Amino acid sequence: MPDYAAITIQHLMSSTSKISVTAPARLHMGFIDLSGSLGRHFGSIGIALNEINTRLTL
């Protein structure tokens, strides 16, 4: 069976001079429950910041 992901990437790289991927920044906050009363000692939440981006161009 052909590897369609590899074929697609090869096609894009041969027909396009550059590829850019942009993703929003993420902010993660961790919370510690020292007593473990919630059933876990650590939990976290993450939010995306649309105004701050990371761009990777190949």
PDB file of N, CA and C in Angstrom:
ATOM      1  N   MET A   1       0.847  -1.175   0.000  1.00  0.00           N
ATOM      2  CA  MET A   1       0.000   0.000   0.000  1.00  0.00           C
ATOM      3  C   MET A   1       0.898   1.245   0.000  1.00  0.00           C
ATOM      4  N   PRO A   2       0.640   2.212  -0.861  1.00  0.00           N
ATOM      5  CA  PRO A   2       1.483   3.416  -0.919  1.00  0.00           C
ATOM      6  C   PRO A   2       1.307   4.291   0.317  1.00  0.00           C
ATOM      7  N   ASP A   3       2.355   4.996   0.661  1.00  0.00           N
ATOM      8  CA  ASP A   3       2.326   5.935   1.784  1.00  0.00           C
ATOM      9  C   ASP A   3       1.830   7.284   1.261  1.00  0.00           C
ATOM     10  N   TYR A   4       0.520   7.548   1.416  1.00  0.00           N
ATOM     11  CA  TYR A   4      -0.086   8.751   0.846  1.00  0.00           C
ATOM     12  C   TYR A   4       0.457  10.029   1.467  1.00  0.00           C
ATOM     13  N   ALA A   5       0.810  10.007   2.754  1.00  0.00           N
ATOM     14  CA  ALA A   5       1.386  11.201   3.389  1.00  0.00           C
ATOM     15  C   ALA A   5       2.714  11.550   2.742  1.00  0.00           C
ATOM     16  N   ALA A   6       3.559  10.563   2.486  1.00  0.00           N
ATOM     17  CA  ALA A   6       4.858  10.815   1.854  1.00  0.00           C
ATOM     18  C   ALA A   6       4.674  11.312   0.430  1.00  0.00           C
ATOM     19  N   ILE A   7       3.717  10.736  -0.290  1.00  0.00           N
ATOM     20  CA  ILE A   7       3.456  11.175  -1.663  1.00  0.00           C
ATOM     21  C   ILE A   7       2.998  12.625  -1.664  1.00  0.00           C
ATOM     22  N   THR A   8       2.116  12.983  -0.752  1.00  0.00           N
ATOM     23  CA  THR A   8       1.597  14.347  -0.676  1.00  0.00           C
ATOM     24  C   THR A   8       2.707  15.330  -0.346  1.00  0.00           C
ATOM     25  N   ILE A   9       3.557  15.009   0.621  1.00  0.00           N
ATOM     26  CA  ILE A   9       4.658  15.898   0.997  1.00  0.00           C
ATOM     27  C   ILE A   9       5.637  16.040  -0.163  1.00  0.00           C
ATOM     28  N   GLN A  10       5.964  14.945  -0.828  1.00  0.00           N
ATOM     29  CA  GLN A  10       6.873  15.015  -1.982  1.00  0.00           C
ATOM     30  C   GLN A  10       6.279  15.891  -3.075  1.00  0.00           C
ATOM     31  N   HIS A  11       4.997  15.750  -3.335  1.00  0.00           N
ATOM     32  CA  HIS A  11       4.336  16.563  -4.361  1.00  0.00           C
ATOM     33  C   HIS A  11       4.365  18.040  -3.977  1.00  0.00           C
ATOM     34  N   LEU A  12       4.051  18.353  -2.711  1.00  0.00           N
ATOM     35  CA  LEU A  12       4.061  19.748  -2.265  1.00  0.00           C
ATOM     36  C   LEU A  12       5.451  20.359  -2.362  1.00  0.00           C
ATOM     37  N   MET A  13       6.466  19.613  -1.950  1.00  0.00           N
ATOM     38  CA  MET A  13       7.825  20.143  -1.965  1.00  0.00           C
ATOM     39  C   MET A  13       8.319  20.354  -3.393  1.00  0.00           C
ATOM     40  N   SER A  14       7.882  19.530  -4.329  1.00  0.00           N
ATOM     41  CA  SER A  14       8.355  19.682  -5.699  1.00  0.00           C
ATOM     42  C   SER A  14       7.592  20.763  -6.457  1.00  0.00           C
ATOM     43  N   SER A  15       6.356  21.066  -6.041  1.00  0.00           N
ATOM     44  CA  SER A  15       5.553  22.030  -6.786  1.00  0.00           C
ATOM     45  C   SER A  15       5.433  23.388  -6.095  1.00  0.00           C
ATOM     46  N   THR A  16       5.942  23.517  -4.893  1.00  0.00           N
ATOM     47  CA  THR A  16       5.815  24.754  -4.131  1.00  0.00           C
ATOM     48  C   THR A  16       7.184  25.170  -3.621  1.00  0.00           C
ATOM     49  N   SER A  17       7.468  26.462  -3.669  1.00  0.00           N
ATOM     50  CA  SER A  17       8.773  26.918  -3.203  1.00  0.00           C
ATOM     51  C   SER A  17       8.850  27.001  -1.686  1.00  0.00           C
ATOM     52  N   LYS A  18       7.708  27.163  -0.993  1.00  0.00           N
ATOM     53  CA  LYS A  18       7.748  27.171   0.466  1.00  0.00           C
ATOM     54  C   LYS A  18       6.402  26.751   1.040  1.00  0.00           C
ATOM     55  N   ILE A  19       6.445  26.253   2.256  1.00  0.00           N
ATOM     56  CA  ILE A  19       5.256  25.840   2.991  1.00  0.00           C
ATOM     57  C   ILE A  19       5.317  26.534   4.343  1.00  0.00           C
ATOM     58  N   SER A  20       4.211  27.143   4.774  1.00  0.00           N
ATOM     59  CA  SER A  20       4.149  27.808   6.073  1.00  0.00           C
ATOM     60  C   SER A  20       3.052  27.188   6.923  1.00  0.00           C
ATOM     61  N   VAL A  21       3.352  27.018   8.199  1.00  0.00           N
ATOM     62  CA  VAL A  21       2.379  26.547   9.180  1.00  0.00           C
ATOM     63  C   VAL A  21       2.346  27.580  10.289  1.00  0.00           C
ATOM     64  N   THR A  22       1.153  28.052  10.632  1.00  0.00           N
ATOM     65  CA  THR A  22       0.992  29.034  11.696  1.00  0.00           C
ATOM     66  C   THR A  22       0.101  28.435  12.779  1.00  0.00           C
ATOM     67  N   ALA A  23       0.523  28.570  14.044  1.00  0.00           N
ATOM     68  CA  ALA A  23      -0.248  28.039  15.165  1.00  0.00           C
ATOM     69  C   ALA A  23      -0.294  29.080  16.276  1.00  0.00           C
ATOM     70  N   PRO A  24      -1.428  29.176  16.970  1.00  0.00           N
ATOM     71  CA  PRO A  24      -1.518  30.137  18.067  1.00  0.00           C
ATOM     72  C   PRO A  24      -0.648  29.701  19.244  1.00  0.00           C
ATOM     73  N   ALA A  25      -0.203  30.679  20.015  1.00  0.00           N
ATOM     74  CA  ALA A  25       0.554  30.374  21.232  1.00  0.00           C
ATOM     75  C   ALA A  25      -0.389  29.724  22.240  1.00  0.00           C
ATOM     76  N   ARG A  26       0.165  28.922  23.133  1.00  0.00           N
ATOM     77  CA  ARG A  26      -0.648  28.283  24.175  1.00  0.00           C
ATOM     78  C   ARG A  26      -0.059  28.618  25.532  1.00  0.00           C
ATOM     79  N   LEU A  27      -0.929  28.883  26.467  1.00  0.00           N
ATOM     80  CA  LEU A  27      -0.547  29.171  27.842  1.00  0.00           C
ATOM     81  C   LEU A  27      -1.107  28.054  28.711  1.00  0.00           C
ATOM     82  N   HIS A  28      -0.222  27.358  29.436  1.00  0.00           N
ATOM     83  CA  HIS A  28      -0.646  26.254  30.298  1.00  0.00           C
ATOM     84  C   HIS A  28      -0.432  26.640  31.752  1.00  0.00           C
ATOM     85  N   MET A  29      -1.439  26.368  32.569  1.00  0.00           N
ATOM     86  CA  MET A  29      -1.361  26.646  34.004  1.00  0.00           C
ATOM     87  C   MET A  29      -1.566  25.332  34.747  1.00  0.00           C
ATOM     88  N   GLY A  30      -0.676  25.038  35.678  1.00  0.00           N
ATOM     89  CA  GLY A  30      -0.775  23.808  36.451  1.00  0.00           C
ATOM     90  C   GLY A  30      -1.245  24.087  37.865  1.00  0.00           C
ATOM     91  N   PHE A  31      -2.040  23.165  38.390  1.00  0.00           N
ATOM     92  CA  PHE A  31      -2.592  23.307  39.736  1.00  0.00           C
ATOM     93  C   PHE A  31      -2.236  22.062  40.540  1.00  0.00           C
ATOM     94  N   ILE A  32      -1.808  22.268  41.771  1.00  0.00           N
ATOM     95  CA  ILE A  32      -1.418  21.161  42.638  1.00  0.00           C
ATOM     96  C   ILE A  32      -2.431  21.034  43.767  1.00  0.00           C
ATOM     97  N   ASP A  33      -2.938  19.814  43.971  1.00  0.00           N
ATOM     98  CA  ASP A  33      -3.825  19.495  45.092  1.00  0.00           C
ATOM     99  C   ASP A  33      -3.008  18.638  46.052  1.00  0.00           C
ATOM    100  N   LEU A  34      -2.377  19.267  47.021  1.00  0.00           N
ATOM    101  CA  LEU A  34      -1.449  18.556  47.911  1.00  0.00           C
ATOM    102  C   LEU A  34      -2.121  17.444  48.704  1.00  0.00           C
ATOM    103  N   SER A  35      -3.399  17.599  49.049  1.00  0.00           N
ATOM    104  CA  SER A  35      -4.077  16.562  49.830  1.00  0.00           C
ATOM    105  C   SER A  35      -4.559  15.404  48.956  1.00  0.00           C
ATOM    106  N   GLY A  36      -4.679  15.624  47.652  1.00  0.00           N
ATOM    107  CA  GLY A  36      -5.169  14.576  46.754  1.00  0.00           C
ATOM    108  C   GLY A  36      -6.661  14.335  46.888  1.00  0.00           C
ATOM    109  N   SER A  37      -7.392  15.269  47.479  1.00  0.00           N
ATOM    110  CA  SER A  37      -8.822  15.083  47.726  1.00  0.00           C
ATOM    111  C   SER A  37      -9.657  15.038  46.441  1.00  0.00           C
ATOM    112  N   LEU A  38      -9.116  15.501  45.333  1.00  0.00           N
ATOM    113  CA  LEU A  38      -9.839  15.472  44.058  1.00  0.00           C
ATOM    114  C   LEU A  38      -9.553  14.203  43.259  1.00  0.00           C
ATOM    115  N   GLY A  39      -8.760  13.292  43.827  1.00  0.00           N
ATOM    116  CA  GLY A  39      -8.442  12.050  43.137  1.00  0.00           C
ATOM    117  C   GLY A  39      -7.163  12.120  42.326  1.00  0.00           C
ATOM    118  N   ARG A  40      -6.552  13.270  42.292  1.00  0.00           N
ATOM    119  CA  ARG A  40      -5.269  13.434  41.592  1.00  0.00           C
ATOM    120  C   ARG A  40      -4.506  14.552  42.301  1.00  0.00           C
ATOM    121  N   HIS A  41      -3.205  14.533  42.180  1.00  0.00           N
ATOM    122  CA  HIS A  41      -2.383  15.546  42.836  1.00  0.00           C
ATOM    123  C   HIS A  41      -2.075  16.725  41.931  1.00  0.00           C
ATOM    124  N   PHE A  42      -2.224  16.546  40.623  1.00  0.00           N
ATOM    125  CA  PHE A  42      -1.876  17.618  39.702  1.00  0.00           C
ATOM    126  C   PHE A  42      -2.889  17.661  38.565  1.00  0.00           C
ATOM    127  N   GLY A  43      -3.254  18.859  38.175  1.00  0.00           N
ATOM    128  CA  GLY A  43      -4.137  19.061  37.026  1.00  0.00           C
ATOM    129  C   GLY A  43      -3.696  20.322  36.307  1.00  0.00           C
ATOM    130  N   SER A  44      -4.106  20.474  35.064  1.00  0.00           N
ATOM    131  CA  SER A  44      -3.704  21.670  34.329  1.00  0.00           C
ATOM    132  C   SER A  44      -4.786  22.068  33.346  1.00  0.00           C
ATOM    133  N   ILE A  45      -4.683  23.293  32.883  1.00  0.00           N
ATOM    134  CA  ILE A  45      -5.588  23.822  31.870  1.00  0.00           C
ATOM    135  C   ILE A  45      -4.742  24.618  30.883  1.00  0.00           C
ATOM    136  N   GLY A  46      -5.105  24.569  29.625  1.00  0.00           N
ATOM    137  CA  GLY A  46      -4.370  25.310  28.595  1.00  0.00           C
ATOM    138  C   GLY A  46      -5.322  26.158  27.779  1.00  0.00           C
ATOM    139  N   ILE A  47      -4.869  27.335  27.393  1.00  0.00           N
ATOM    140  CA  ILE A  47      -5.675  28.212  26.547  1.00  0.00           C
ATOM    141  C   ILE A  47      -4.826  28.672  25.366  1.00  0.00           C
ATOM    142  N   ALA A  48      -5.477  28.913  24.239  1.00  0.00           N
ATOM    143  CA  ALA A  48      -4.788  29.406  23.046  1.00  0.00           C
ATOM    144  C   ALA A  48      -4.865  30.924  23.012  1.00  0.00           C
ATOM    145  N   LEU A  49      -3.764  31.557  22.636  1.00  0.00           N
ATOM    146  CA  LEU A  49      -3.705  33.013  22.509  1.00  0.00           C
ATOM    147  C   LEU A  49      -3.645  33.350  21.023  1.00  0.00           C
ATOM    148  N   ASN A  50      -4.753  33.788  20.453  1.00  0.00           N
ATOM    149  CA  ASN A  50      -4.827  34.023  19.010  1.00  0.00           C
ATOM    150  C   ASN A  50      -3.982  35.191  18.541  1.00  0.00           C
ATOM    151  N   GLU A  51      -3.669  36.132  19.396  1.00  0.00           N
ATOM    152  CA  GLU A  51      -2.917  37.321  18.989  1.00  0.00           C
ATOM    153  C   GLU A  51      -1.413  37.058  18.880  1.00  0.00           C
ATOM    154  N   ILE A  52      -0.938  35.970  19.477  1.00  0.00           N
ATOM    155  CA  ILE A  52       0.488  35.623  19.440  1.00  0.00           C
ATOM    156  C   ILE A  52       0.608  34.301  18.689  1.00  0.00           C
ATOM    157  N   ASN A  53       1.336  34.303  17.590  1.00  0.00           N
ATOM    158  CA  ASN A  53       1.451  33.114  16.747  1.00  0.00           C
ATOM    159  C   ASN A  53       2.896  32.676  16.602  1.00  0.00           C
ATOM    160  N   THR A  54       3.050  31.400  16.309  1.00  0.00           N
ATOM    161  CA  THR A  54       4.332  30.845  15.901  1.00  0.00           C
ATOM    162  C   THR A  54       4.182  30.428  14.446  1.00  0.00           C
ATOM    163  N   ARG A  55       5.117  30.834  13.613  1.00  0.00           N
ATOM    164  CA  ARG A  55       5.066  30.473  12.195  1.00  0.00           C
ATOM    165  C   ARG A  55       6.336  29.723  11.834  1.00  0.00           C
ATOM    166  N   LEU A  56       6.164  28.600  11.170  1.00  0.00           N
ATOM    167  CA  LEU A  56       7.270  27.790  10.672  1.00  0.00           C
ATOM    168  C   LEU A  56       7.158  27.761   9.156  1.00  0.00           C
ATOM    169  N   THR A  57       8.220  28.165   8.483  1.00  0.00           N
ATOM    170  CA  THR A  57       8.232  28.168   7.025  1.00  0.00           C
ATOM    171  C   THR A  57       9.376  27.296   6.533  1.00  0.00           C
ATOM    172  N   LEU A  58       9.049  26.356   5.663  1.00  0.00           N
ATOM    173  CA  LEU A  58      10.053  25.471   5.061  1.00  0.00           C
ATOM    174  C   LEU A  58      10.110  25.737   3.580  1.00  0.00           C
TER     175      LEU A  58
END
